[in-house]
Short mmCIF file of C-alpha atoms in Angstrom, two decimals:
data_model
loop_
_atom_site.label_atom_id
_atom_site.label_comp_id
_atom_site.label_asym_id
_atom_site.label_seq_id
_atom_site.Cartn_x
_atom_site.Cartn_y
_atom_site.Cartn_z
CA UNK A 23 -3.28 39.28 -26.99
CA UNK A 24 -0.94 41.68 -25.61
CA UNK A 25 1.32 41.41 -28.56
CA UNK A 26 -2.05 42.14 -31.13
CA UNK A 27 -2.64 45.35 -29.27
CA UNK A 28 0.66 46.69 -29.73
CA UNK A 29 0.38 46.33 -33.09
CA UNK A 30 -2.96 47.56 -33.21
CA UNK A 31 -1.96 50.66 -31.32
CA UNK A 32 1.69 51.19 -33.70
CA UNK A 33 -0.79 51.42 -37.12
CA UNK A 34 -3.30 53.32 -35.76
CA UNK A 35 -0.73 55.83 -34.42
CA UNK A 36 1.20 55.82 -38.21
CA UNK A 37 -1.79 56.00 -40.35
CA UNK A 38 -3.06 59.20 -37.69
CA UNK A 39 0.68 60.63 -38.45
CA UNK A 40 0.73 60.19 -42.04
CA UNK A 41 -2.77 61.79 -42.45
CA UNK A 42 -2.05 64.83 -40.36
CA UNK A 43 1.34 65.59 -42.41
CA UNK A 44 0.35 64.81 -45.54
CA UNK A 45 -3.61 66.44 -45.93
CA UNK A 46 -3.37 67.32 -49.72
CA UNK A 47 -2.15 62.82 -50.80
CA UNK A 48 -5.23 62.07 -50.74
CA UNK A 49 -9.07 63.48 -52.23
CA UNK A 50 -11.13 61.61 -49.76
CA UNK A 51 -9.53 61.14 -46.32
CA UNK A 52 -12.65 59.07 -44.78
CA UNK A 53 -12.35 56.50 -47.93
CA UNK A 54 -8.21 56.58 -46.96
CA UNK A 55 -8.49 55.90 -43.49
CA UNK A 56 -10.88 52.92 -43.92
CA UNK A 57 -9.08 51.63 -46.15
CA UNK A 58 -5.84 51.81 -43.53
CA UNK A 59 -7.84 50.19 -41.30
CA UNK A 60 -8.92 47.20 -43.18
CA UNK A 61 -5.03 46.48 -43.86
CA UNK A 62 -4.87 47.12 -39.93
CA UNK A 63 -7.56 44.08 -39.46
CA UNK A 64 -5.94 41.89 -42.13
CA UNK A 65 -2.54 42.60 -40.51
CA UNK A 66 -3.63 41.62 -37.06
CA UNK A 67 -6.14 38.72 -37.94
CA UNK A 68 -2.92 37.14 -40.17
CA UNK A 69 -0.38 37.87 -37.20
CA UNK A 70 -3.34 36.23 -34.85
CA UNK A 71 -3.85 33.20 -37.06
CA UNK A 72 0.05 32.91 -36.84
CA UNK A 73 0.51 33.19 -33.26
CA UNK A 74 -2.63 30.78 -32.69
CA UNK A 75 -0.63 28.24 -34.69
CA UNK A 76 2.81 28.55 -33.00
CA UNK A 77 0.82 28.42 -29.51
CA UNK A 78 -0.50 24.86 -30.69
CA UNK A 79 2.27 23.75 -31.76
CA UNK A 80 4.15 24.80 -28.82
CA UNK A 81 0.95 23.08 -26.50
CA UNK A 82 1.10 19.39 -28.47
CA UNK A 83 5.01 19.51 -28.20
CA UNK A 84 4.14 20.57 -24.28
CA UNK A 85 2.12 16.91 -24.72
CA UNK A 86 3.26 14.76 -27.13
CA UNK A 87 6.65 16.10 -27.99
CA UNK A 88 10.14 14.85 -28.21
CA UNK A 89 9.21 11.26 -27.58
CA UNK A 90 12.90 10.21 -27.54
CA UNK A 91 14.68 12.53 -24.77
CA UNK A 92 16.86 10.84 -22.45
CA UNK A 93 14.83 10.85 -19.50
CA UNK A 94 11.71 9.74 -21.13
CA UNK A 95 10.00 6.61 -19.99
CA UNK A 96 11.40 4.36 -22.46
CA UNK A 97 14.93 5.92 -21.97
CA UNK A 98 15.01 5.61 -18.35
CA UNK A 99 13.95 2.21 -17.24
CA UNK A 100 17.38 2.11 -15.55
CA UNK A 101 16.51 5.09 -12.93
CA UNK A 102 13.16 3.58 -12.05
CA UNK A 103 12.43 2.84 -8.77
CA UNK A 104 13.62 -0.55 -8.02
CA UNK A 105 10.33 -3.03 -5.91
CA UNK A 106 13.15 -6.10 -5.04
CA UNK A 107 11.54 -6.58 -2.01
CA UNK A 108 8.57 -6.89 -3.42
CA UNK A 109 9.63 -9.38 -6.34
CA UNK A 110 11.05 -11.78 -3.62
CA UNK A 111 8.38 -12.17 -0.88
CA UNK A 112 6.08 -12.48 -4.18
CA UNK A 113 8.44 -15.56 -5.11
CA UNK A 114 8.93 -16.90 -1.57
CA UNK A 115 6.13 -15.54 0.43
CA UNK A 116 3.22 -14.67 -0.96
CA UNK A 117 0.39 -17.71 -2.48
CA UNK A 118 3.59 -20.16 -1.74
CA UNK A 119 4.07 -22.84 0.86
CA UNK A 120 6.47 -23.44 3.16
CA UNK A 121 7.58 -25.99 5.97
CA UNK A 122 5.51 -24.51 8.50
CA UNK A 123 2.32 -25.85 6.93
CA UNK A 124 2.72 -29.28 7.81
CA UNK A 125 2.29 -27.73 12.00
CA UNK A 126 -0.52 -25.16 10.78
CA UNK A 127 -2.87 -25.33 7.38
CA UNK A 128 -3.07 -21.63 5.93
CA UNK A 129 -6.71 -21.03 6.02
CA UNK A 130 -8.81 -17.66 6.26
CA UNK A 131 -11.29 -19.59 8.50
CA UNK A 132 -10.63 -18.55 12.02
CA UNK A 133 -12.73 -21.07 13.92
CA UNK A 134 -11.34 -23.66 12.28
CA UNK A 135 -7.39 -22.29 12.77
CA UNK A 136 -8.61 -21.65 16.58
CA UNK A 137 -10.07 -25.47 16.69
CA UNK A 138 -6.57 -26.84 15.18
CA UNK A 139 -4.07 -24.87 17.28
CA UNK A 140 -6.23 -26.54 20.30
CA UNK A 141 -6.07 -29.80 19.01
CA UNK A 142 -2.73 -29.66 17.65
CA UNK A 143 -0.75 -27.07 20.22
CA UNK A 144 -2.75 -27.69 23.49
CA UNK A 145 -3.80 -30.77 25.49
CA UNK A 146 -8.04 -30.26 26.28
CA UNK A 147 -8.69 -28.60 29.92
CA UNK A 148 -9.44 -31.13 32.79
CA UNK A 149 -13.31 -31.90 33.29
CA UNK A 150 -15.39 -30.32 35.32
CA UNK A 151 -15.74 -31.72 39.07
CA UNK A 152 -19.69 -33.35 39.43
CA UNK A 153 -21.46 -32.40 42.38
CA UNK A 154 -20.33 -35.95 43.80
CA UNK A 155 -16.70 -35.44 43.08
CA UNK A 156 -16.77 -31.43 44.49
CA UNK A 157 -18.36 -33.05 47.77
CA UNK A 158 -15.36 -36.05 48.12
CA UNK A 159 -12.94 -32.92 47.39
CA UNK A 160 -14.55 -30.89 50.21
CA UNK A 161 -14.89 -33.59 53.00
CA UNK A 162 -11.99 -36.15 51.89
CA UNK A 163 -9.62 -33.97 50.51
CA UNK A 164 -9.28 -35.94 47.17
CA UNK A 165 -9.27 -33.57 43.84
CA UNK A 166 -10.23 -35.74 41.03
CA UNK A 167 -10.00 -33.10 38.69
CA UNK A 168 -6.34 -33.06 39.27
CA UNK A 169 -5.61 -36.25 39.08
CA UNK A 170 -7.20 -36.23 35.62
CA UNK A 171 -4.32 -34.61 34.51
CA UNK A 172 -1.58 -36.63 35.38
CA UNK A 173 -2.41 -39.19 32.46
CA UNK A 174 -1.76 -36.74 30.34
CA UNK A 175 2.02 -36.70 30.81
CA UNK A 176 2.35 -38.08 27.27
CA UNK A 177 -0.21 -36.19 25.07
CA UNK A 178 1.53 -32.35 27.13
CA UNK A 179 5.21 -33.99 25.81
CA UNK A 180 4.53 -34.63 22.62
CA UNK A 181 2.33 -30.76 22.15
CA UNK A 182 5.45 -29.09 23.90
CA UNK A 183 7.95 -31.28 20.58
CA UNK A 184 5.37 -29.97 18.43
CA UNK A 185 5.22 -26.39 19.72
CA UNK A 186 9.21 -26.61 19.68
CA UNK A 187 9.41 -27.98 15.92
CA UNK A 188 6.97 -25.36 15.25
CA UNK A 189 9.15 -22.46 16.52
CA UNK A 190 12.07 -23.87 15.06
CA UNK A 191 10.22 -24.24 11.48
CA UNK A 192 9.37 -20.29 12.06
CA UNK A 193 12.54 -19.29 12.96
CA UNK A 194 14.13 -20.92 10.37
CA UNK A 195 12.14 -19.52 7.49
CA UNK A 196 11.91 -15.55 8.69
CA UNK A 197 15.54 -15.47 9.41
CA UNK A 198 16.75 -16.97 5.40
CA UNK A 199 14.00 -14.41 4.57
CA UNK A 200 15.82 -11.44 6.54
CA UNK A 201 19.09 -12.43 5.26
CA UNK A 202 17.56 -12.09 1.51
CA UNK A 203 16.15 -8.66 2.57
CA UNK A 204 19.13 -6.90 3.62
CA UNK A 205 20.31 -6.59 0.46
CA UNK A 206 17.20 -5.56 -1.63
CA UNK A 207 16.29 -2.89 0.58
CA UNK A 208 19.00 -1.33 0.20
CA UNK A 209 18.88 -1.32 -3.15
CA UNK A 210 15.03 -0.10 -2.86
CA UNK A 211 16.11 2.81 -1.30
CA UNK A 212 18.79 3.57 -3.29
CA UNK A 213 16.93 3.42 -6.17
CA UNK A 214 14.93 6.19 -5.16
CA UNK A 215 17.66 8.62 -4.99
CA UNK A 216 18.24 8.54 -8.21
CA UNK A 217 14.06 7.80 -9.98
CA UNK A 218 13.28 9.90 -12.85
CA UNK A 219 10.07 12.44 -11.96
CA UNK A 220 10.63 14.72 -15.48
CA UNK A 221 10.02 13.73 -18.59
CA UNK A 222 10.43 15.47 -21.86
CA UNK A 223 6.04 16.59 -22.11
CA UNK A 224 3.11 16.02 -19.97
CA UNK A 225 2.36 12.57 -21.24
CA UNK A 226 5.52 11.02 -19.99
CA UNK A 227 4.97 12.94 -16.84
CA UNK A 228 2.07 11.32 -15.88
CA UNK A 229 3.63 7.84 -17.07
CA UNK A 230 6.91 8.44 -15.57
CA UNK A 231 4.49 9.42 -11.85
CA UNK A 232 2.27 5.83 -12.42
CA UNK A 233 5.42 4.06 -12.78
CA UNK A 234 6.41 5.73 -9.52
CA UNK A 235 3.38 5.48 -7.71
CA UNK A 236 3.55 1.51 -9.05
CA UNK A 237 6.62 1.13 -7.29
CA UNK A 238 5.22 2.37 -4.18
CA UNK A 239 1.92 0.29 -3.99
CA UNK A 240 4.57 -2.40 -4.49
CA UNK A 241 6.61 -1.61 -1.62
CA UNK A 242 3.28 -1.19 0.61
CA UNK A 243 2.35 -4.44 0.02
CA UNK A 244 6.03 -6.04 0.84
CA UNK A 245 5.69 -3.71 4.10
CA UNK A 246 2.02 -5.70 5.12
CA UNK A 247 4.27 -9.24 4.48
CA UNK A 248 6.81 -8.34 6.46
CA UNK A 249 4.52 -7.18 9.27
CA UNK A 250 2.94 -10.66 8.92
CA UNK A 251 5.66 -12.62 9.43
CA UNK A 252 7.01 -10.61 11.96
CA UNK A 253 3.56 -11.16 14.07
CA UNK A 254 3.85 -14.83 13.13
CA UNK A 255 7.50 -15.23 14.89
CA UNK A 256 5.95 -12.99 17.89
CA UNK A 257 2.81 -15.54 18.27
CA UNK A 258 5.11 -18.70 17.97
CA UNK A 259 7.44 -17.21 20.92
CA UNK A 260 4.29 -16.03 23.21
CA UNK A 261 2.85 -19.70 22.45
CA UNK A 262 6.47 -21.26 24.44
CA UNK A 263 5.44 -19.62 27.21
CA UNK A 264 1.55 -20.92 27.09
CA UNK A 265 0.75 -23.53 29.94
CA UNK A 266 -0.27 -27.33 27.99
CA UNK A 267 -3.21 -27.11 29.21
CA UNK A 268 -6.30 -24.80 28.10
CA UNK A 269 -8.03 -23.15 30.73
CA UNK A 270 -11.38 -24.60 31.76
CA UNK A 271 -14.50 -22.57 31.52
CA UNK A 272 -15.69 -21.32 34.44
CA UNK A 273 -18.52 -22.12 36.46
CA UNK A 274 -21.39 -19.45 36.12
CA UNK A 275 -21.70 -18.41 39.52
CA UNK A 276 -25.22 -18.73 41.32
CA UNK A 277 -26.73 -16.33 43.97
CA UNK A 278 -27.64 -17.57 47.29
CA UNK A 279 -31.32 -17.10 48.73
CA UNK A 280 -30.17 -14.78 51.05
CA UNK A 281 -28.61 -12.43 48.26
CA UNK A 282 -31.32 -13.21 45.99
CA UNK A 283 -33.72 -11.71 49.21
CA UNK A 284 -31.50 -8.61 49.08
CA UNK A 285 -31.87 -7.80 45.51
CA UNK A 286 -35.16 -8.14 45.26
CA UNK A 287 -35.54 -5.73 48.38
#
């Protein structure tokens, strides 16, 4: 627009000129002048239509343009962002079995996972003393309860060779994991050093940023994995240091009449 007024303004100021020089060229200045300015206003609307053009051409090659530049998508597959990480715990990890099922079954039920690491991981806690047998451990000094749990010597040993085969399974897998890892996130990160953002128009901007953003959801997801295994190998060590035996419930306590006197009071 700025560009149409300057030309607007340049005419306007030569046809003024011309008139005021040259009175006698002409028998009828009014009929001169508009017809000066209708050549103005073909002049401008045919410089207008010509700059409206070269603007859209100029905003569909801002778009669409130059489809084959060397960092357009297509062109520079080799400087995305690399998701290795991601690609292996997919492969390994993720929806796949391993040896530590046969201790644990996968499941997203978490009173049945609590109910198996019971049976499987801990021996059941010792009964719960009858009236009869808290009276013979009062007065004759024999404690049933724990002499309940010396016939499970066995059952204890062979939890404790399952917790340790258990551990060992763990171990085992997370640390060939790890060693895979290394290597492929470094290459991750490397990767992003050298990712193409630009490409040659808008279009391949926004394809070239989804491929990018891609790459990150990817490498979110390999972060949650890792996490998870890393809270699995934490659990397996904490459960070592678990007694056999689960803790018994305990008794809900009752209020003597005396007490009960008071809180009514």
């Amino acid at each position: 627009m700025k560009k149409i007024s300057i030309l607007l303004s340049i005419f306007l100021l030569a046809s003024t000129t011309a008139f005021a020089v040259c009175p006698s060229m002409t028998n009828n200045p009014p009929r001169s002048v508009k017809g000066t300015m209708k050549q103005v206003k073909d002049f401008v609307v045919q410089k207008y239509e010509e700059l409206s053009e070269t603007a859209e051409e100029q905003k569909k090659e801002a778009k669409s343009g130059n489809q084959n530049c060397s960092n357009s998508p297509k062109n520079s597959e080799d400087n995305a962002i690399k998701i290795g990480v991601y690609e292996y715990l997919l492969d390994k990890v993720i929806g796949q079995s391993d040896e530590t099922a046969e201790f644990l079954t996968p499941t997203k039920d978490f009173v049945a996972a609590r109910k198996e690491v019971k049976e499987k991981l801990f021996q059941p806690a010792p009964p719960q003393l009858t009236k009869a047998g808290e009276w013979v451990s009062d007065h004759l000094g024999y404690n049933a309860q724990a002499a309940g749990q010396i016939g499970n010597t066995i059952d204890q040993i062979q939890a404790l060779l399952r917790r340790d085969e258990y551990a060992n399974a763990v171990a085992s897998k997370n640390l060939e994991i790890a060693t895979e890892l290394r290597k492929k996130v470094l290459e991750d990160i490397a990767s992003t050093q050298k990712a193409e953002t630009n490409g040659c128009n808008q279009l391949q901007g926004l394809v070239l940023e989804n491929r990018n953003l891609g790459a990150l959801v990817a490498e979110t997801a390999a972060d949650i994995t890792v996490q998870i295994l890393t809270l699995e190998s934490v659990a397996v060590r904490s459960l070592q240091k678990e007694s056999m035996s689960l803790v018994p419930l305990p008794k809900k306590p009752k209020a003597n009449d005396g007490s009960s006197k008071e809180n009514k009071k």
